[in-house]
RNA sequence: CGGGGUGUAGCGCAGCCCGGUUAGCGCAUCUGCUUUGGGAGCAGAGGGUCGAAGGUUCGAAUCCUUUCACCCCGACCA
Protein backbone atom coordinates (compact mmCIF):
# COMPACT_ATOMS: atom_id res chain seq x y z
CA UNK A 1 0.00 0.00 0.00
CA UNK A 2 1.63 3.13 -1.21
CA UNK A 3 0.49 5.49 1.48
CA UNK A 4 2.26 3.54 4.21
CA UNK A 5 5.28 5.43 3.03
CA UNK A 6 3.46 8.70 3.30
CA UNK A 7 4.16 9.24 6.94
CA UNK A 8 6.96 6.78 7.42
CA UNK A 9 9.63 8.18 9.62
CA UNK A 10 13.32 7.95 9.13
CA UNK A 11 14.61 5.58 11.82
CA UNK A 12 16.55 7.09 14.68
CA UNK A 13 19.40 4.70 14.08
CA UNK A 14 19.74 5.62 10.43
CA UNK A 15 19.83 9.39 10.68
CA UNK A 16 18.89 10.95 13.98
CA UNK A 17 18.79 14.46 12.62
CA UNK A 18 16.52 13.44 9.76
CA UNK A 19 14.32 11.48 12.16
CA UNK A 20 13.89 14.60 14.26
CA UNK A 21 12.94 16.76 11.33
CA UNK A 22 10.57 14.17 9.92
CA UNK A 23 8.92 13.82 13.27
CA UNK A 24 8.38 17.52 13.83
CA UNK A 25 6.77 17.86 10.42
CA UNK A 26 4.84 14.60 10.26
CA UNK A 27 3.47 14.82 13.78
CA UNK A 28 2.15 18.21 12.73
CA UNK A 29 4.07 20.19 15.32
CA UNK A 30 5.69 22.80 13.10
CA UNK A 31 6.93 23.50 9.61
CA UNK A 32 9.38 25.77 7.93
CA UNK A 33 7.91 29.06 6.88
CA UNK A 34 8.45 31.35 3.93
CA UNK A 35 10.88 33.27 6.10
CA UNK A 36 14.40 31.96 6.43
CA UNK A 37 15.00 30.26 9.75
CA UNK A 38 11.52 31.00 11.07
CA UNK A 39 8.96 28.30 11.73
CA UNK A 40 5.22 28.10 11.76
CA UNK A 41 4.13 26.35 14.93
CA UNK A 42 1.07 24.33 13.95
CA UNK A 43 -1.97 23.90 16.18
CA UNK A 44 -0.91 20.54 17.60
CA UNK A 45 2.57 21.79 18.41
CA UNK A 46 1.21 25.01 19.79
CA UNK A 47 -1.19 23.10 22.02
CA UNK A 48 1.81 21.42 23.66
CA UNK A 49 3.52 24.78 24.05
CA UNK A 50 0.37 26.17 25.66
CA UNK A 51 0.48 23.38 28.23
CA UNK A 52 4.14 24.16 28.90
CA UNK A 53 3.28 27.83 29.27
CA UNK A 54 0.29 27.23 31.52
CA UNK A 55 2.25 25.10 33.95
CA UNK A 56 5.32 27.32 34.06
CA UNK A 57 3.19 30.42 34.41
CA UNK A 58 1.47 28.82 37.38
CA UNK A 59 4.82 28.00 38.95
CA UNK A 60 6.14 31.53 38.38
CA UNK A 61 3.08 32.98 40.04
CA UNK A 62 3.38 30.58 42.95
CA UNK A 63 6.89 31.92 43.49
CA UNK A 64 5.63 35.50 43.60
CA UNK A 65 6.11 36.69 40.04
CA UNK A 66 3.76 38.76 37.90
CA UNK A 67 3.58 39.13 34.14
CA UNK A 68 4.14 42.30 32.14
CA UNK A 69 5.02 43.15 28.58
CA UNK A 70 7.86 45.24 27.16
CA UNK A 71 8.41 46.41 23.58
CA UNK A 72 9.68 44.31 20.72
CA UNK A 73 12.06 47.10 19.69
CA UNK A 74 15.07 48.33 21.57
CA UNK A 75 16.84 51.58 20.72
CA UNK A 76 20.30 50.73 19.49
CA UNK A 77 21.96 52.87 22.14
CA UNK A 78 20.38 50.80 24.93
CA UNK A 79 22.02 47.63 23.79
CA UNK A 80 25.48 49.13 23.97
CA UNK A 81 25.19 50.33 27.56
CA UNK A 82 26.37 47.06 29.03
CA UNK A 83 29.66 46.24 27.36
CA UNK A 84 29.67 42.44 27.62
CA UNK A 85 26.03 42.26 26.74
CA UNK A 86 26.39 44.05 23.42
CA UNK A 87 29.49 42.02 22.68
CA UNK A 88 27.49 38.84 23.12
CA UNK A 89 24.51 39.76 20.98
CA UNK A 90 25.70 42.30 18.40
CA UNK A 91 26.48 39.70 15.77
CA UNK A 92 22.99 38.28 15.67
CA UNK A 93 20.67 41.27 15.79
CA UNK A 94 17.95 42.21 13.33
CA UNK A 95 17.99 45.98 12.85
CA UNK A 96 15.13 48.24 11.83
CA UNK A 97 16.40 51.20 9.83
CA UNK A 98 13.32 52.59 8.08
CA UNK A 99 9.64 52.97 8.79
CA UNK A 100 8.09 53.23 5.34
CA UNK A 101 7.96 51.60 1.92
CA UNK A 102 7.13 53.18 -1.40
CA UNK A 103 6.27 52.05 -4.91
CA UNK A 104 9.37 51.12 -6.83
CA UNK A 105 9.82 54.03 -9.27
CA UNK A 106 11.62 51.65 -11.68
CA UNK A 107 9.34 48.66 -11.37
CA UNK A 108 6.20 47.12 -10.01
CA UNK A 109 7.16 46.20 -6.46
CA UNK A 110 7.87 48.24 -3.37
CA UNK A 111 11.17 49.56 -2.09
CA UNK A 112 12.34 51.13 1.15
CA UNK A 113 11.56 54.83 1.13
CA UNK A 114 14.96 56.45 1.70
CA UNK A 115 13.32 59.50 3.23
CA UNK A 116 11.89 57.34 6.00
CA UNK A 117 15.21 56.58 7.64
CA UNK A 118 15.10 56.36 11.43
CA UNK A 119 17.13 58.81 13.50
CA UNK A 120 18.20 55.95 15.72
CA UNK A 121 17.97 52.37 14.51
CA UNK A 122 15.83 49.96 16.46
CA UNK A 123 16.98 46.48 17.36
CA UNK A 124 14.50 43.64 17.38
CA UNK A 125 15.06 42.29 20.90
CA UNK A 126 17.37 39.31 21.18
CA UNK A 127 16.56 39.47 24.92
CA UNK A 128 15.07 42.29 26.96
CA UNK A 129 17.48 43.13 29.77
CA UNK A 130 18.30 46.56 28.36
CA UNK A 131 14.80 47.88 27.68
CA UNK A 132 13.59 46.43 30.96
CA UNK A 133 16.39 47.90 33.06
CA UNK A 134 15.93 51.22 31.38
CA UNK A 135 12.30 51.02 32.49
CA UNK A 136 13.10 49.77 35.99
CA UNK A 137 15.09 52.95 36.62
CA UNK A 138 11.78 54.80 36.85
CA UNK A 139 10.07 52.15 38.92
CA UNK A 140 12.59 51.72 41.68
CA UNK A 141 13.19 54.41 44.30
CA UNK A 142 13.36 52.73 47.67
CA UNK A 143 13.99 49.36 49.26
CA UNK A 144 10.20 49.26 49.60
CA UNK A 145 9.93 48.87 45.82
CA UNK A 146 11.98 45.70 46.00
CA UNK A 147 12.04 42.92 45.15
CA UNK A 148 10.57 43.51 41.73
CA UNK A 149 9.61 40.12 40.32
CA UNK A 150 8.45 40.31 36.72
CA UNK A 151 8.13 37.83 33.91
CA UNK A 152 7.19 38.32 30.30
CA UNK A 153 6.04 35.89 27.64
CA UNK A 154 7.40 37.11 24.35
CA UNK A 155 9.09 36.42 21.07
CA UNK A 156 12.71 37.29 20.44
CA UNK A 157 14.94 37.28 17.39
CA UNK A 158 18.49 36.05 17.13
CA UNK A 159 19.94 35.96 13.64
CA UNK A 160 21.64 32.60 13.89
CA UNK A 161 23.75 31.20 11.08
CA UNK A 162 21.99 27.89 11.03
CA UNK A 163 18.57 26.96 12.32
CA UNK A 164 16.64 23.80 13.20
CA UNK A 165 12.95 23.56 14.00
CA UNK A 166 12.39 24.33 17.69
CA UNK A 167 16.04 23.81 18.64
CA UNK A 168 17.29 26.99 17.08
CA UNK A 169 15.09 29.31 15.07
CA UNK A 170 15.63 32.91 14.10
CA UNK A 171 12.50 33.95 15.94
CA UNK A 172 11.47 31.97 18.97
CA UNK A 173 8.93 32.13 21.77
CA UNK A 174 10.04 32.20 25.36
CA UNK A 175 9.53 33.68 28.74
CA UNK A 176 12.07 35.91 30.37
CA UNK A 177 12.00 36.75 34.04
CA UNK A 178 13.72 39.94 35.17
CA UNK A 179 14.01 40.60 38.85
CA UNK A 180 15.50 43.35 40.98
CA UNK A 181 16.65 42.90 44.57
CA UNK A 182 18.08 44.89 47.45
CA UNK A 183 20.90 42.49 48.23
CA UNK A 184 23.31 40.21 46.50
CA UNK A 185 22.18 37.25 48.58
CA UNK A 186 18.56 37.77 47.69
CA UNK A 187 19.34 37.95 44.00
CA UNK A 188 21.46 34.81 44.16
CA UNK A 189 18.67 33.02 45.97
CA UNK A 190 16.24 34.10 43.29
CA UNK A 191 18.46 32.82 40.49
CA UNK A 192 18.75 29.49 42.26
CA UNK A 193 15.04 29.35 43.04
CA UNK A 194 14.13 29.78 39.39
CA UNK A 195 16.64 27.21 38.27
CA UNK A 196 14.92 24.83 40.66
CA UNK A 197 11.55 25.73 39.19
CA UNK A 198 12.89 24.85 35.75
CA UNK A 199 14.35 21.59 36.99
CA UNK A 200 11.11 20.64 38.68
CA UNK A 201 9.15 21.45 35.55
CA UNK A 202 11.52 19.44 33.36
CA UNK A 203 11.42 16.40 35.58
CA UNK A 204 7.80 16.34 36.75
CA UNK A 205 6.04 17.59 33.64
CA UNK A 206 8.37 16.90 30.74
CA UNK A 207 9.55 13.65 32.37
CA UNK A 208 13.06 14.74 31.45
CA UNK A 209 15.85 14.35 33.98
CA UNK A 210 18.23 17.29 34.14
CA UNK A 211 21.57 18.12 35.71
CA UNK A 212 21.61 21.41 37.56
CA UNK A 213 24.81 23.36 37.72
CA UNK A 214 26.70 26.52 36.99
CA UNK A 215 28.25 27.44 33.65
CA UNK A 216 31.94 28.02 33.19
CA UNK A 217 32.97 31.65 32.64
CA UNK A 218 33.29 30.98 28.94
CA UNK A 219 29.71 29.73 28.59
CA UNK A 220 28.18 32.42 30.76
CA UNK A 221 25.38 34.71 29.55
CA UNK A 222 26.66 38.01 28.18
CA UNK A 223 26.53 40.41 31.12
CA UNK A 224 26.02 37.87 33.89
CA UNK A 225 28.25 37.10 36.87
CA UNK A 226 26.92 33.57 37.04
CA UNK A 227 24.77 31.47 34.74
CA UNK A 228 22.95 28.49 36.18
CA UNK A 229 21.66 25.86 33.80
CA UNK A 230 19.69 22.67 33.50
CA UNK A 231 21.27 20.23 31.09
CA UNK A 232 19.45 17.29 29.56
CA UNK A 233 20.76 14.37 27.55
CA UNK A 234 19.08 13.58 24.25
CA UNK A 235 18.73 10.10 22.78
CA UNK A 236 21.57 10.62 20.35
CA UNK A 237 23.97 11.31 23.20
CA UNK A 238 24.09 15.05 22.74
CA UNK A 239 23.40 17.51 25.53
CA UNK A 240 20.71 20.15 25.33
CA UNK A 241 20.77 23.25 27.49
CA UNK A 242 17.14 23.46 28.47
CA UNK A 243 16.88 26.49 30.69
CA UNK A 244 19.13 29.11 32.21
CA UNK A 245 18.96 31.44 35.18
CA UNK A 246 21.42 34.28 35.50
CA UNK A 247 22.77 36.16 38.46
CA UNK A 248 23.50 39.54 36.90
CA UNK A 249 25.04 41.23 39.90
CA UNK A 250 24.81 45.02 39.61
CA UNK A 251 25.91 45.16 35.99
CA UNK A 252 22.62 46.25 34.51
CA UNK A 253 21.73 48.49 37.45
CA UNK A 254 25.01 50.30 36.91
CA UNK A 255 24.63 50.45 33.15
CA UNK A 256 21.13 51.88 33.45
CA UNK A 257 21.67 53.77 36.67
CA UNK A 258 19.05 51.98 38.74
CA UNK A 259 19.47 52.84 42.40
CA UNK A 260 17.39 52.60 45.54
CA UNK A 261 17.48 54.13 48.98
CA UNK A 262 18.09 51.49 51.65
CA UNK A 263 16.69 51.63 55.18
CA UNK A 264 19.39 54.02 56.26
CA UNK A 265 18.72 56.32 53.32
CA UNK A 266 21.92 55.36 51.53
CA UNK A 267 21.69 55.01 47.72
CA UNK A 268 22.67 51.59 46.34
CA UNK A 269 22.61 49.90 42.96
CA UNK A 270 20.06 47.09 42.83
CA UNK A 271 20.93 43.43 42.24
CA UNK A 272 19.46 41.57 39.31
CA UNK A 273 18.56 38.21 37.87
CA UNK A 274 17.12 37.05 34.59
CA UNK A 275 15.97 33.59 33.58
CA UNK A 276 14.34 31.99 30.58
CA UNK A 277 13.14 28.93 28.79
CA UNK A 278 12.06 28.84 25.18
CA UNK A 279 10.30 26.81 22.53
CA UNK A 280 13.54 24.88 22.51
CA UNK A 281 11.91 22.88 25.29
CA UNK A 282 9.70 21.44 22.57
CA UNK A 283 12.80 20.05 20.92
CA UNK A 284 13.94 18.64 24.24
CA UNK A 285 10.58 17.01 24.77
CA UNK A 286 10.58 15.42 21.33
CA UNK A 287 14.13 14.11 21.55
CA UNK A 288 13.84 12.79 25.09
CA UNK A 289 11.08 10.27 24.61
CA UNK A 290 10.03 9.72 21.02
CA UNK A 291 10.73 6.56 19.04
CA UNK A 292 10.65 5.18 15.52
CA UNK A 293 6.85 5.14 15.55
CA UNK A 294 6.65 8.82 16.33
CA UNK A 295 6.17 11.17 19.19
CA UNK A 296 5.89 9.96 22.77
CA UNK A 297 4.37 12.65 24.95
CA UNK A 298 4.30 12.71 28.72
CA UNK A 299 0.65 12.65 29.82
CA UNK A 300 1.17 15.87 31.76
CA UNK A 301 1.82 17.80 28.56
CA UNK A 302 -0.17 15.84 25.99
CA UNK A 303 -2.94 17.93 24.41
CA UNK A 304 -4.94 14.73 23.97
CA UNK A 305 -4.34 12.24 26.76
CA UNK A 306 -6.76 9.56 25.61
CA UNK A 307 -8.02 8.90 22.12
CA UNK A 308 -10.93 6.57 21.53
CA UNK A 309 -11.35 4.82 18.20
CA UNK A 310 -14.60 3.03 17.42
CA UNK A 311 -14.43 0.07 15.06
CA UNK A 312 -17.72 -0.41 13.33
CA UNK A 313 -19.30 -2.13 10.35
CA UNK A 314 -22.25 0.18 9.90
CA UNK A 315 -24.03 3.21 11.29
CA UNK A 316 -26.02 1.09 13.71
CA UNK A 317 -22.99 -0.42 15.26
CA UNK A 318 -21.31 2.98 15.53
CA UNK A 319 -24.38 4.23 17.37
CA UNK A 320 -24.18 1.30 19.79
CA UNK A 321 -20.50 1.93 20.42
CA UNK A 322 -21.13 5.63 20.93
CA UNK A 323 -23.85 4.85 23.44
CA UNK A 324 -21.56 2.51 25.30
CA UNK A 325 -18.56 4.83 25.27
CA UNK A 326 -20.23 8.15 26.10
CA UNK A 327 -20.46 7.56 29.85
CA UNK A 328 -16.78 6.60 29.86
CA UNK A 329 -15.86 9.79 28.02
CA UNK A 330 -17.81 11.80 30.55
CA UNK A 331 -16.18 10.05 33.46
CA UNK A 332 -12.71 10.62 32.04
CA UNK A 333 -13.48 14.28 31.48
CA UNK A 334 -14.75 14.63 35.03
CA UNK A 335 -11.39 13.29 36.18
CA UNK A 336 -9.73 16.13 34.27
CA UNK A 337 -8.49 13.90 31.47
CA UNK A 338 -8.58 15.24 27.93
CA UNK A 339 -10.29 12.82 25.58
CA UNK A 340 -10.80 12.72 21.86
CA UNK A 341 -13.44 10.42 20.42
CA UNK A 342 -12.51 9.94 16.79
CA UNK A 343 -15.59 8.62 15.04
CA UNK A 344 -14.68 10.19 11.71
CA UNK A 345 -15.70 7.87 8.88
CA UNK A 346 -13.14 8.91 6.30
CA UNK A 347 -10.30 7.00 7.93
CA UNK A 348 -10.10 3.38 8.84
CA UNK A 349 -9.16 2.27 12.34
CA UNK A 350 -5.70 1.15 11.29
CA UNK A 351 -4.99 4.56 9.89
CA UNK A 352 -6.12 6.20 13.09
CA UNK A 353 -3.97 3.90 15.22
CA UNK A 354 -0.88 4.83 13.27
CA UNK A 355 -1.77 8.51 13.26
CA UNK A 356 -2.27 8.81 17.01
CA UNK A 357 0.91 6.86 17.65
CA UNK A 358 2.74 9.32 15.44
CA UNK A 359 1.25 12.13 17.45
CA UNK A 360 2.21 10.59 20.76
CA UNK A 361 -1.21 10.30 22.38
CA UNK A 362 -0.43 8.44 25.64
CA UNK A 363 -3.43 6.11 25.76
CA UNK A 364 -5.63 4.74 23.02
CA UNK A 365 -8.89 2.91 23.52
CA UNK A 366 -10.57 0.92 20.78
CA UNK A 367 -14.06 -0.50 20.93
CA UNK A 368 -15.57 -2.76 18.30
CA UNK A 369 -18.21 -5.44 17.85
CA UNK A 370 -16.42 -7.98 20.01
CA UNK A 371 -16.10 -5.48 22.82
CA UNK A 372 -19.77 -4.62 22.60
CA UNK A 373 -20.62 -8.28 23.16
CA UNK A 374 -18.09 -8.77 25.94
CA UNK A 375 -18.36 -5.43 27.70
CA UNK A 376 -14.69 -4.73 27.10
CA UNK A 377 -12.39 -2.19 25.53
CA UNK A 378 -8.89 -2.44 24.08
CA UNK A 379 -6.33 -0.31 25.89
CA UNK A 380 -3.00 0.53 24.28
CA UNK A 381 -0.33 2.62 25.96
CA UNK A 382 1.96 4.63 23.70
CA UNK A 383 5.16 4.33 25.72
CA UNK A 384 5.37 0.54 25.51
CA UNK A 385 2.77 -0.08 22.79
CA UNK A 386 1.40 -2.88 24.98
CA UNK A 387 -2.18 -3.89 24.28
CA UNK A 388 -4.69 -5.36 26.63
CA UNK A 389 -8.41 -5.97 26.59
CA UNK A 390 -10.17 -4.93 29.77
CA UNK A 391 -13.66 -4.89 31.15
CA UNK A 392 -15.18 -1.43 31.01
CA UNK A 393 -15.91 -1.70 34.74
CA UNK A 394 -13.89 1.03 36.51
CA UNK A 395 -12.07 1.76 33.30
CA UNK A 396 -11.80 5.48 34.02
CA UNK A 397 -9.94 4.99 37.25
CA UNK A 398 -7.71 2.46 35.54
CA UNK A 399 -6.86 4.95 32.81
CA UNK A 400 -6.12 7.70 35.27
CA UNK A 401 -3.67 5.40 37.04
CA UNK A 402 -2.25 4.31 33.72
CA UNK A 403 -1.55 7.91 32.72
CA UNK A 404 0.38 8.39 35.93
CA UNK A 405 2.28 5.20 35.32
CA UNK A 406 3.18 6.28 31.80
CA UNK A 407 4.41 9.61 33.09
CA UNK A 408 6.66 7.82 35.58
CA UNK A 409 7.75 5.17 33.13
CA UNK A 410 8.98 7.56 30.48
CA UNK A 411 10.82 9.55 33.12
CA UNK A 412 12.43 6.35 34.31
CA UNK A 413 13.38 5.37 30.77
CA UNK A 414 15.00 8.74 30.19
CA UNK A 415 16.69 8.57 33.58
CA UNK A 416 18.05 5.08 32.94
CA UNK A 417 19.27 6.14 29.52
CA UNK A 418 21.13 9.03 31.07
CA UNK A 419 22.60 6.86 33.80
CA UNK A 420 23.80 4.39 31.22
CA UNK A 421 25.35 7.19 29.20
CA UNK A 422 27.07 9.10 31.97
CA UNK A 423 30.62 8.00 32.54
CA UNK A 424 33.64 9.12 34.50
CA UNK A 425 37.02 9.45 32.85
CA UNK A 426 40.41 10.44 34.23
CA UNK A 427 42.68 10.83 31.24
CA UNK A 428 42.36 13.03 28.22
CA UNK A 429 43.09 10.05 25.96
CA UNK A 430 40.15 8.19 27.35
CA UNK A 431 38.03 11.30 27.10
CA UNK A 432 38.80 11.71 23.39
CA UNK A 433 37.83 8.11 22.82
CA UNK A 434 34.63 8.13 24.86
CA UNK A 435 33.33 11.44 23.63
CA UNK A 436 32.83 9.82 20.23
CA UNK A 437 30.20 7.57 21.76
CA UNK A 438 28.17 10.51 23.01
CA UNK A 439 26.70 10.90 26.47
CA UNK A 440 27.73 12.85 29.52
CA UNK A 441 31.29 12.61 30.72
CA UNK A 442 32.36 13.61 34.21
CA UNK A 443 35.97 14.67 34.29
CA UNK A 444 38.34 16.91 36.18
CA UNK A 445 39.16 20.31 34.72
CA UNK A 446 41.57 22.93 35.98
CA UNK A 447 39.03 25.74 35.80
CA UNK A 448 40.76 27.75 33.08
CA UNK A 449 39.19 29.00 29.87
CA UNK A 450 42.36 28.01 27.97
CA UNK A 451 41.91 24.35 28.85
CA UNK A 452 38.20 24.52 28.13
CA UNK A 453 38.80 25.98 24.68
CA UNK A 454 41.50 23.43 23.95
CA UNK A 455 39.08 20.62 24.76
CA UNK A 456 36.40 22.21 22.62
CA UNK A 457 38.78 22.72 19.74
CA UNK A 458 40.08 19.18 19.82
CA UNK A 459 36.92 17.23 20.65
CA UNK A 460 33.95 19.55 19.99
CA UNK A 461 32.89 18.85 23.57
CA UNK A 462 31.98 21.66 25.92
CA UNK A 463 31.63 21.99 29.65
CA UNK A 464 27.88 21.78 30.09
CA UNK A 465 28.05 22.75 33.73
CA UNK A 466 29.77 22.36 37.03
CA UNK A 467 27.12 20.24 38.73
CA UNK A 468 25.64 21.27 42.06
CA UNK A 469 24.91 17.73 43.19
CA UNK A 470 27.00 14.62 43.19
CA UNK A 471 30.63 13.81 43.77
CA UNK A 472 32.68 16.77 44.99
CA UNK A 473 35.97 14.96 45.39
CA UNK A 474 38.91 17.07 44.19
CA UNK A 475 41.33 15.69 41.63
CA UNK A 476 43.65 16.60 38.81
CA UNK A 477 42.70 18.12 35.48
CA UNK A 478 42.66 15.44 32.79
CA UNK A 479 44.42 17.78 30.37
CA UNK A 480 46.93 19.77 32.41
CA UNK A 481 47.21 17.77 35.62
CA UNK A 482 46.57 20.92 37.64
CA UNK A 483 44.30 20.75 40.70
CA UNK A 484 40.55 20.49 40.13
CA UNK A 485 37.95 21.14 42.80
CA UNK A 486 35.40 18.70 41.39
CA UNK A 487 34.41 16.87 38.25
CA UNK A 488 32.54 18.85 35.61
CA UNK A 489 29.90 17.65 33.19
CA UNK A 490 31.02 17.52 29.59
CA UNK A 491 29.35 16.59 26.34
CA UNK A 492 28.85 17.54 22.77
CA UNK A 493 25.83 19.75 22.68
CA UNK A 494 23.11 21.17 20.49
C1' C B 1 30.18 32.74 5.80
C1' G B 2 32.11 27.95 3.33
C1' G B 3 30.38 23.14 1.10
C1' G B 4 26.24 20.32 -0.97
C1' G B 5 21.18 20.18 -2.67
C1' U B 6 16.19 21.57 -4.14
C1' G B 7 12.33 24.80 -6.44
C1' U B 8 7.04 21.17 -11.67
C1' A B 9 -1.03 20.32 -8.65
C1' G B 10 -2.42 20.78 -1.42
C1' C B 11 1.86 17.09 -0.26
C1' G B 12 5.76 13.76 -2.27
C1' C B 13 8.13 13.15 -6.86
C1' A B 14 9.28 11.79 -12.41
C1' G B 15 10.32 14.35 -16.92
C1' C B 16 15.62 18.09 -18.07
C1' C B 17 21.45 15.05 -19.90
C1' C B 18 19.64 14.42 -25.85
C1' G B 19 14.14 21.00 -26.94
C1' G B 20 8.88 18.75 -30.43
C1' U B 21 1.39 16.06 -29.57
C1' U B 22 -2.89 18.22 -24.78
C1' A B 23 3.40 18.16 -18.78
C1' G B 24 2.96 12.86 -16.13
C1' C B 25 2.74 9.52 -11.58
C1' G B 26 1.57 8.42 -6.27
C1' C B 27 -0.92 10.35 -2.02
C1' A B 28 -4.63 13.77 -0.65
C1' U B 29 -9.53 16.02 -2.29
C1' C B 30 -14.74 15.33 -4.48
C1' U B 31 -18.82 11.60 -6.26
C1' G B 32 -20.72 6.54 -6.19
C1' C B 33 -20.65 1.44 -4.57
C1' U B 34 -18.32 -2.21 -1.55
C1' U B 35 -15.44 -2.13 3.02
C1' U B 36 -13.99 -1.07 8.50
C1' G B 37 -10.09 -5.47 15.02
C1' G B 38 -3.16 -2.13 12.36
C1' G B 39 -2.22 3.04 7.34
C1' A B 40 -9.02 -0.40 2.35
C1' G B 41 -10.73 -1.68 -3.01
C1' C B 42 -12.97 -0.47 -7.63
C1' A B 43 -14.99 3.21 -11.01
C1' G B 44 -15.16 8.26 -12.21
C1' A B 45 -14.00 13.73 -11.49
C1' G B 46 -11.57 18.30 -10.39
C1' G B 47 -6.91 20.60 -9.60
C1' G B 48 -0.52 23.42 -13.14
C1' U B 49 1.66 31.31 -14.60
C1' C B 50 6.99 24.01 -14.45
C1' G B 51 10.56 29.73 -8.33
C1' A B 52 11.29 34.72 -11.07
C1' A B 53 13.34 37.78 -15.10
C1' G B 54 15.81 38.03 -19.58
C1' G B 55 17.83 35.41 -23.90
C1' U B 56 18.56 31.45 -27.96
C1' U B 57 14.88 28.93 -31.19
C1' C B 58 9.72 27.88 -35.88
C1' G B 59 9.07 25.74 -30.88
C1' A B 60 11.69 25.89 -23.92
C1' A B 61 9.88 22.51 -17.75
C1' U B 62 14.17 20.98 -20.87
C1' C B 63 19.63 24.98 -23.59
C1' C B 64 22.23 29.92 -21.97
C1' U B 65 22.57 34.32 -18.59
C1' U B 66 20.97 36.74 -14.33
C1' U B 67 18.36 36.49 -9.93
C1' C B 68 15.34 34.98 -5.63
C1' A B 69 14.06 31.53 -2.04
C1' C B 70 14.32 27.39 0.94
C1' C B 71 16.66 22.88 2.87
C1' C B 72 20.89 19.88 4.52
C1' C B 73 26.20 19.48 6.39
C1' G B 74 30.06 22.61 8.90
C1' A B 75 31.99 27.15 11.74
C1' C B 76 28.77 30.73 15.62
C1' C B 77 24.87 30.38 19.38
C1' A B 78 19.55 29.35 23.62
Short mmCIF file of C-alpha atoms (C1' of nucleotides) in Angstrom, two decimals, chain A residues 3 17 21 32 36 158 160-162 168-169 172 241 280 312-313 348 350-351 354 357 364 368-371 387 460, chain B residues 1-2 10-12 26-30 34-41 69-78:
data_model
loop_
_atom_site.label_atom_id
_atom_site.label_comp_id
_atom_site.label_asym_id
_atom_site.label_seq_id
_atom_site.Cartn_x
_atom_site.Cartn_y
_atom_site.Cartn_z
CA UNK A 3 0.49 5.49 1.48
CA UNK A 17 18.79 14.46 12.62
CA UNK A 21 12.94 16.76 11.33
CA UNK A 32 9.38 25.77 7.93
CA UNK A 36 14.40 31.96 6.43
CA UNK A 158 18.49 36.05 17.13
CA UNK A 160 21.64 32.60 13.89
CA UNK A 161 23.75 31.20 11.08
CA UNK A 162 21.99 27.89 11.03
CA UNK A 168 17.29 26.99 17.08
CA UNK A 169 15.09 29.31 15.07
CA UNK A 172 11.47 31.97 18.97
CA UNK A 241 20.77 23.25 27.49
CA UNK A 280 13.54 24.88 22.51
CA UNK A 312 -17.72 -0.41 13.33
CA UNK A 313 -19.30 -2.13 10.35
CA UNK A 348 -10.10 3.38 8.84
CA UNK A 350 -5.70 1.15 11.29
CA UNK A 351 -4.99 4.56 9.89
CA UNK A 354 -0.88 4.83 13.27
CA UNK A 357 0.91 6.86 17.65
CA UNK A 364 -5.63 4.74 23.02
CA UNK A 368 -15.57 -2.76 18.30
CA UNK A 369 -18.21 -5.44 17.85
CA UNK A 370 -16.42 -7.98 20.01
CA UNK A 371 -16.10 -5.48 22.82
CA UNK A 387 -2.18 -3.89 24.28
CA UNK A 460 33.95 19.55 19.99
"C1'" C B 1 30.18 32.74 5.80
"C1'" G B 2 32.11 27.95 3.33
"C1'" G B 10 -2.42 20.78 -1.42
"C1'" C B 11 1.86 17.09 -0.26
"C1'" G B 12 5.76 13.76 -2.27
"C1'" G B 26 1.57 8.42 -6.27
"C1'" C B 27 -0.92 10.35 -2.02
"C1'" A B 28 -4.63 13.77 -0.65
"C1'" U B 29 -9.53 16.02 -2.29
"C1'" C B 30 -14.74 15.33 -4.48
"C1'" U B 34 -18.32 -2.21 -1.55
"C1'" U B 35 -15.44 -2.13 3.02
"C1'" U B 36 -13.99 -1.07 8.50
"C1'" G B 37 -10.09 -5.47 15.02
"C1'" G B 38 -3.16 -2.13 12.36
"C1'" G B 39 -2.22 3.04 7.34
"C1'" A B 40 -9.02 -0.40 2.35
"C1'" G B 41 -10.73 -1.68 -3.01
"C1'" A B 69 14.06 31.53 -2.04
"C1'" C B 70 14.32 27.39 0.94
"C1'" C B 71 16.66 22.88 2.87
"C1'" C B 72 20.89 19.88 4.52
"C1'" C B 73 26.20 19.48 6.39
"C1'" G B 74 30.06 22.61 8.90
"C1'" A B 75 31.99 27.15 11.74
"C1'" C B 76 28.77 30.73 15.62
"C1'" C B 77 24.87 30.38 19.38
"C1'" A B 78 19.55 29.35 23.62
#
